[in-house]
Amino acid sequence: MFQRMRGARVRDRRAEEPVDAVHDVDLGKLLDSLGLSEALEQGSVRCEFCDHVVTSDTVGALYPRGEAVRVVCDRPHCMARLVTDLNQRDGGGGSGESGR
Amino acid sequence: MIGLLLAIAALVAAVAYLLSKVEALAGEVAKLLARFGPFKSWGQRRQTRWRLERRAQKLLRSLREEAPIATDKLAIEWVDPKASREALLEQGKVIVRLRSEDRAEQNLVHATMLFVSTSLLFRAKRYLDPEQRDSFDLFVTARMLGQTRDNDGVLDAFLSEYMYPRTAEEGSRVDEYVRAFEALAEAGLFYGVLLREVDYLGEKVWGKKFIAELPPEIDELLDMLGSLAARVPGEKINSNVLREYCRMGVVLVGMQDKMQQGIDTWIEYIQSALVRREVDSIYLLGMWRDRAKLRQIAAAFADGYELTNASRISQTLSDGKRDSFIAVMRRHDPVVFQPRLPSRRRPFTKDPATIRTGTSPATGLLGTVRRFGGLGFGFLEVDSEPEEAFFHLNDCINPPEFVARGDRVECDVRTEGPEEKLKAYNVHFLHLVETQQPRQELAARAAEEREEAGVAVRDPEPDTATEAESNGGNGQSHEPPEGRVSAEVAQFGTKGYGFLRIAEVPISVFFHLNDCLEPPLFIKRGETVTCEVYVNAPGQLRARKVEFALGDESDSAPPPHD
């Protein structure tokens, strides 16, 4: 529940947060650090959204979920789904039922 | 003198030009170094980031001309590829892969999507539902990518490959929202009003990511703005949203015949329709040529509202395209929402303008307690009011240990919330009055006591004499009756305990809410219960498994303010 207060304001500088990225030239090292290289080579890593096999050439994004690092392939649909997934995760249980 | 000024101006221009060239030169150097072994990795990273940030910055600058966005910089930060898995998991970063120069367009789309979603609109959309969030993300990303001037197909690729699959999903409202946003953008209302307002709501509502009540309010705001965008000249529509969180109004300042008479008409309207209803935002919308009058109108409310933005917007309305002017006024002391603090530390707030009191500030309205529950709240029948007023112990000047039906009080009342429920403040229990001090002095003293103690309510200690006497503290011991017995509530206090009158026992028996099976919200004196009685460790009688007879359903109504 929320309380109503007058006068207090909040400022957040979230808009200036950077986009975290890995360049192609560092991807191999990063995958090694995350312990994903071998699994990618063996073809045992699947995209979080389309369930297709991901290789080191088709990695689009990596993101943590719980104790695991999820891999998203670089298909446009899957990258768009990543944003949707982040919205649902940050939503804290939004049902999507807003009566519209 | 003039020659000197011209020389300085030329020097400044030359430095600016050289700086821009230096930046470009750095990019070219990086590109060159990217070809050579020792600098290859550094050069490629540098070149990719430099090119991406530069393009994104241009897009953001273009977008910023029409949008109330907080930044014009999209920054790329390389993650440390040697960092441990645990460190990366702990940081919780979403890491996007950026490729070498041959996939620059893909880099731009991916980075822009993530930037818009996780940074640019974070505050504005964090309390919305997921479909509303997606819609804002997709629409703003498309608008941002739409600023590309080099016709490189980035926008087309985004619309067809990234956005369309989401909008085409069956049962999804994303398409509906995006279409609504487009209509608003045409009318200059998407950035001008909608995004400003949701961003402002994000500023007011903080500490929580999702609020179930807000998405319907945003839908109502969207519907209202949609009607405004589709409005034909002269048509009258409701342009206010007066809900719990979103309290705003759009005022169209036009109609030349009225404008020629002066701005008093608008001032009177704003005063009666918006200021009186305590809206937090007022958007004045008029023609560009009338901007001076809009500023005058805003200045008339300078005491209560701050003019936070005044800018030109481009509108395409049913009567054609035109340049318009928007002035955004924000209340100096808006109602903001934050997670509820522990109730005893909750600050006491009131707005004197809305409080109804007695014949003088020192005397309140007279009322009678109709109901009071073990959770610290109840309802009063206030003599001059047609409906019962909610009150909480935290709003009492002299909270008694036991609140009983029929207790007479003096209080102030005001209406609160979207349903304008009556709430009582400064509740003063008259049977506890020991002095003839004015009520305001008592209230001030109580507030000081609360502040000194760091709590909002004096914590009444149990009446040890009463308790001891009730439990046989006079030395006599009493045998508890066997099995379940019938009893009647003799007293029930404000701290969750009370006493039962039991025919088989000559004294009152203590009971606590925790000893009750499904206790009702309101426990009334005289209520019938059944219970077991036992002797506790100090040798006192105590009731357990107290079960209440089914009572009036109206007593179980939830409190309107909690």
mmCIF file with all atom_site columns, C-alpha atoms in Angstrom, chain B residues 107-198:
data_model
loop_
_atom_site.group_PDB
_atom_site.id
_atom_site.type_symbol
_atom_site.label_atom_id
_atom_site.label_alt_id
_atom_site.label_comp_id
_atom_site.label_asym_id
_atom_site.label_entity_id
_atom_site.label_seq_id
_atom_site.pdbx_PDB_ins_code
_atom_site.Cartn_x
_atom_site.Cartn_y
_atom_site.Cartn_z
_atom_site.occupancy
_atom_site.B_iso_or_equiv
_atom_site.pdbx_formal_charge
_atom_site.auth_seq_id
_atom_site.auth_comp_id
_atom_site.auth_asym_id
_atom_site.auth_atom_id
_atom_site.pdbx_PDB_model_num
ATOM 1  C CA . ASN B 1 107 ? 23.837 -2.893  -33.589 1.00 0.00 ? 107 ASN B CA 1
ATOM 2  C CA . LEU B 1 108 ? 21.851 0.325   -33.717 1.00 0.00 ? 108 LEU B CA 1
ATOM 3  C CA . VAL B 1 109 ? 18.484 -1.422  -33.504 1.00 0.00 ? 109 VAL B CA 1
ATOM 4  C CA . HIS B 1 110 ? 19.482 -3.737  -30.648 1.00 0.00 ? 110 HIS B CA 1
ATOM 5  C CA . ALA B 1 111 ? 21.185 -1.056  -28.606 1.00 0.00 ? 111 ALA B CA 1
ATOM 6  C CA . THR B 1 112 ? 18.342 1.407   -29.155 1.00 0.00 ? 112 THR B CA 1
ATOM 7  C CA . MET B 1 113 ? 15.706 -1.120  -28.118 1.00 0.00 ? 113 MET B CA 1
ATOM 8  C CA . LEU B 1 114 ? 17.492 -1.942  -24.902 1.00 0.00 ? 114 LEU B CA 1
ATOM 9  C CA . PHE B 1 115 ? 18.292 1.681   -24.188 1.00 0.00 ? 115 PHE B CA 1
ATOM 10 C CA . VAL B 1 116 ? 14.686 2.806   -24.622 1.00 0.00 ? 116 VAL B CA 1
ATOM 11 C CA . SER B 1 117 ? 13.352 -0.066  -22.564 1.00 0.00 ? 117 SER B CA 1
ATOM 12 C CA . THR B 1 118 ? 15.760 -0.183  -19.672 1.00 0.00 ? 118 THR B CA 1
ATOM 13 C CA . SER B 1 119 ? 16.931 3.409   -19.433 1.00 0.00 ? 119 SER B CA 1
ATOM 14 C CA . LEU B 1 120 ? 15.053 6.068   -21.342 1.00 0.00 ? 120 LEU B CA 1
ATOM 15 C CA . LEU B 1 121 ? 11.508 5.136   -20.382 1.00 0.00 ? 121 LEU B CA 1
ATOM 16 C CA . PHE B 1 122 ? 12.311 3.264   -17.210 1.00 0.00 ? 122 PHE B CA 1
ATOM 17 C CA . ARG B 1 123 ? 10.724 5.756   -14.865 1.00 0.00 ? 123 ARG B CA 1
ATOM 18 C CA . ALA B 1 124 ? 7.789  6.476   -17.114 1.00 0.00 ? 124 ALA B CA 1
ATOM 19 C CA . LYS B 1 125 ? 6.648  2.921   -17.522 1.00 0.00 ? 125 LYS B CA 1
ATOM 20 C CA . ARG B 1 126 ? 7.776  0.986   -14.486 1.00 0.00 ? 126 ARG B CA 1
ATOM 21 C CA . TYR B 1 127 ? 4.337  0.923   -12.878 1.00 0.00 ? 127 TYR B CA 1
ATOM 22 C CA . LEU B 1 128 ? 2.436  0.026   -16.041 1.00 0.00 ? 128 LEU B CA 1
ATOM 23 C CA . ASP B 1 129 ? 1.323  -3.396  -17.101 1.00 0.00 ? 129 ASP B CA 1
ATOM 24 C CA . PRO B 1 130 ? 3.589  -5.370  -19.461 1.00 0.00 ? 130 PRO B CA 1
ATOM 25 C CA . GLU B 1 131 ? 1.572  -4.661  -22.605 1.00 0.00 ? 131 GLU B CA 1
ATOM 26 C CA . GLN B 1 132 ? 1.532  -0.958  -21.932 1.00 0.00 ? 132 GLN B CA 1
ATOM 27 C CA . ARG B 1 133 ? 5.283  -1.114  -21.316 1.00 0.00 ? 133 ARG B CA 1
ATOM 28 C CA . ASP B 1 134 ? 5.908  -2.965  -24.561 1.00 0.00 ? 134 ASP B CA 1
ATOM 29 C CA . SER B 1 135 ? 3.769  -0.495  -26.448 1.00 0.00 ? 135 SER B CA 1
ATOM 30 C CA . PHE B 1 136 ? 5.660  2.494   -25.121 1.00 0.00 ? 136 PHE B CA 1
ATOM 31 C CA . ASP B 1 137 ? 9.000  0.802   -25.839 1.00 0.00 ? 137 ASP B CA 1
ATOM 32 C CA . LEU B 1 138 ? 8.140  -0.172  -29.382 1.00 0.00 ? 138 LEU B CA 1
ATOM 33 C CA . PHE B 1 139 ? 6.567  3.135   -30.273 1.00 0.00 ? 139 PHE B CA 1
ATOM 34 C CA . VAL B 1 140 ? 9.358  5.309   -28.888 1.00 0.00 ? 140 VAL B CA 1
ATOM 35 C CA . THR B 1 141 ? 12.047 3.051   -30.384 1.00 0.00 ? 141 THR B CA 1
ATOM 36 C CA . ALA B 1 142 ? 10.347 3.330   -33.764 1.00 0.00 ? 142 ALA B CA 1
ATOM 37 C CA . ARG B 1 143 ? 10.104 7.107   -33.420 1.00 0.00 ? 143 ARG B CA 1
ATOM 38 C CA . MET B 1 144 ? 13.752 7.272   -32.482 1.00 0.00 ? 144 MET B CA 1
ATOM 39 C CA . LEU B 1 145 ? 14.891 5.067   -35.346 1.00 0.00 ? 145 LEU B CA 1
ATOM 40 C CA . GLY B 1 146 ? 12.555 7.041   -37.590 1.00 0.00 ? 146 GLY B CA 1
ATOM 41 C CA . GLN B 1 147 ? 14.821 10.039  -37.126 1.00 0.00 ? 147 GLN B CA 1
ATOM 42 C CA . THR B 1 148 ? 17.481 8.382   -39.285 1.00 0.00 ? 148 THR B CA 1
ATOM 43 C CA . ARG B 1 149 ? 17.955 10.531  -42.329 1.00 0.00 ? 149 ARG B CA 1
ATOM 44 C CA . ASP B 1 150 ? 20.204 8.355   -44.392 1.00 0.00 ? 150 ASP B CA 1
ATOM 45 C CA . ASN B 1 151 ? 17.388 6.140   -45.586 1.00 0.00 ? 151 ASN B CA 1
ATOM 46 C CA . ASP B 1 152 ? 19.335 3.031   -44.655 1.00 0.00 ? 152 ASP B CA 1
ATOM 47 C CA . GLY B 1 153 ? 16.255 0.951   -44.038 1.00 0.00 ? 153 GLY B CA 1
ATOM 48 C CA . VAL B 1 154 ? 16.789 0.740   -40.285 1.00 0.00 ? 154 VAL B CA 1
ATOM 49 C CA . LEU B 1 155 ? 13.242 1.840   -39.488 1.00 0.00 ? 155 LEU B CA 1
ATOM 50 C CA . ASP B 1 156 ? 11.685 -0.475  -42.056 1.00 0.00 ? 156 ASP B CA 1
ATOM 51 C CA . ALA B 1 157 ? 13.662 -3.404  -40.687 1.00 0.00 ? 157 ALA B CA 1
ATOM 52 C CA . PHE B 1 158 ? 12.606 -2.566  -37.159 1.00 0.00 ? 158 PHE B CA 1
ATOM 53 C CA . LEU B 1 159 ? 8.938  -2.175  -38.049 1.00 0.00 ? 159 LEU B CA 1
ATOM 54 C CA . SER B 1 160 ? 8.718  -5.372  -40.057 1.00 0.00 ? 160 SER B CA 1
ATOM 55 C CA . GLU B 1 161 ? 11.020 -7.713  -38.177 1.00 0.00 ? 161 GLU B CA 1
ATOM 56 C CA . TYR B 1 162 ? 10.914 -6.520  -34.595 1.00 0.00 ? 162 TYR B CA 1
ATOM 57 C CA . MET B 1 163 ? 7.697  -4.610  -34.058 1.00 0.00 ? 163 MET B CA 1
ATOM 58 C CA . TYR B 1 164 ? 5.193  -6.298  -36.331 1.00 0.00 ? 164 TYR B CA 1
ATOM 59 C CA . PRO B 1 165 ? 5.430  -9.796  -34.773 1.00 0.00 ? 165 PRO B CA 1
ATOM 60 C CA . ARG B 1 166 ? 4.621  -8.294  -31.380 1.00 0.00 ? 166 ARG B CA 1
ATOM 61 C CA . THR B 1 167 ? 1.723  -6.168  -32.574 1.00 0.00 ? 167 THR B CA 1
ATOM 62 C CA . ALA B 1 168 ? 0.305  -9.065  -34.586 1.00 0.00 ? 168 ALA B CA 1
ATOM 63 C CA . GLU B 1 169 ? 0.111  -11.419 -31.610 1.00 0.00 ? 169 GLU B CA 1
ATOM 64 C CA . GLU B 1 170 ? -3.395 -12.668 -31.129 1.00 0.00 ? 170 GLU B CA 1
ATOM 65 C CA . GLY B 1 171 ? -5.218 -11.176 -28.182 1.00 0.00 ? 171 GLY B CA 1
ATOM 66 C CA . SER B 1 172 ? -2.503 -8.599  -27.622 1.00 0.00 ? 172 SER B CA 1
ATOM 67 C CA . ARG B 1 173 ? -3.436 -4.992  -26.987 1.00 0.00 ? 173 ARG B CA 1
ATOM 68 C CA . VAL B 1 174 ? -0.044 -3.734  -28.126 1.00 0.00 ? 174 VAL B CA 1
ATOM 69 C CA . ASP B 1 175 ? -1.327 -2.968  -31.609 1.00 0.00 ? 175 ASP B CA 1
ATOM 70 C CA . GLU B 1 176 ? -4.260 -1.045  -30.162 1.00 0.00 ? 176 GLU B CA 1
ATOM 71 C CA . TYR B 1 177 ? -1.968 0.995   -27.928 1.00 0.00 ? 177 TYR B CA 1
ATOM 72 C CA . VAL B 1 178 ? 0.524  1.717   -30.696 1.00 0.00 ? 178 VAL B CA 1
ATOM 73 C CA . ARG B 1 179 ? -2.262 2.930   -32.988 1.00 0.00 ? 179 ARG B CA 1
ATOM 74 C CA . ALA B 1 180 ? -3.556 5.147   -30.204 1.00 0.00 ? 180 ALA B CA 1
ATOM 75 C CA . PHE B 1 181 ? -0.047 6.539   -29.692 1.00 0.00 ? 181 PHE B CA 1
ATOM 76 C CA . GLU B 1 182 ? 0.252  7.271   -33.392 1.00 0.00 ? 182 GLU B CA 1
ATOM 77 C CA . ALA B 1 183 ? -2.992 9.232   -33.357 1.00 0.00 ? 183 ALA B CA 1
ATOM 78 C CA . LEU B 1 184 ? -1.788 11.192  -30.360 1.00 0.00 ? 184 LEU B CA 1
ATOM 79 C CA . ALA B 1 185 ? 1.592  11.829  -31.952 1.00 0.00 ? 185 ALA B CA 1
ATOM 80 C CA . GLU B 1 186 ? -0.142 13.304  -35.011 1.00 0.00 ? 186 GLU B CA 1
ATOM 81 C CA . ALA B 1 187 ? -2.044 15.654  -32.727 1.00 0.00 ? 187 ALA B CA 1
ATOM 82 C CA . GLY B 1 188 ? 1.124  16.536  -30.820 1.00 0.00 ? 188 GLY B CA 1
ATOM 83 C CA . LEU B 1 189 ? -0.243 14.938  -27.683 1.00 0.00 ? 189 LEU B CA 1
ATOM 84 C CA . PHE B 1 190 ? 1.948  11.840  -27.355 1.00 0.00 ? 190 PHE B CA 1
ATOM 85 C CA . TYR B 1 191 ? 5.109  13.562  -26.212 1.00 0.00 ? 191 TYR B CA 1
ATOM 86 C CA . GLY B 1 192 ? 3.412  16.841  -25.350 1.00 0.00 ? 192 GLY B CA 1
ATOM 87 C CA . VAL B 1 193 ? 1.011  15.384  -22.818 1.00 0.00 ? 193 VAL B CA 1
ATOM 88 C CA . LEU B 1 194 ? 0.929  11.569  -22.574 1.00 0.00 ? 194 LEU B CA 1
ATOM 89 C CA . LEU B 1 195 ? 4.609  10.793  -22.152 1.00 0.00 ? 195 LEU B CA 1
ATOM 90 C CA . ARG B 1 196 ? 5.076  13.853  -19.952 1.00 0.00 ? 196 ARG B CA 1
ATOM 91 C CA . GLU B 1 197 ? 2.234  12.743  -17.735 1.00 0.00 ? 197 GLU B CA 1
ATOM 92 C CA . VAL B 1 198 ? 3.297  9.100   -17.408 1.00 0.00 ? 198 VAL B CA 1
#
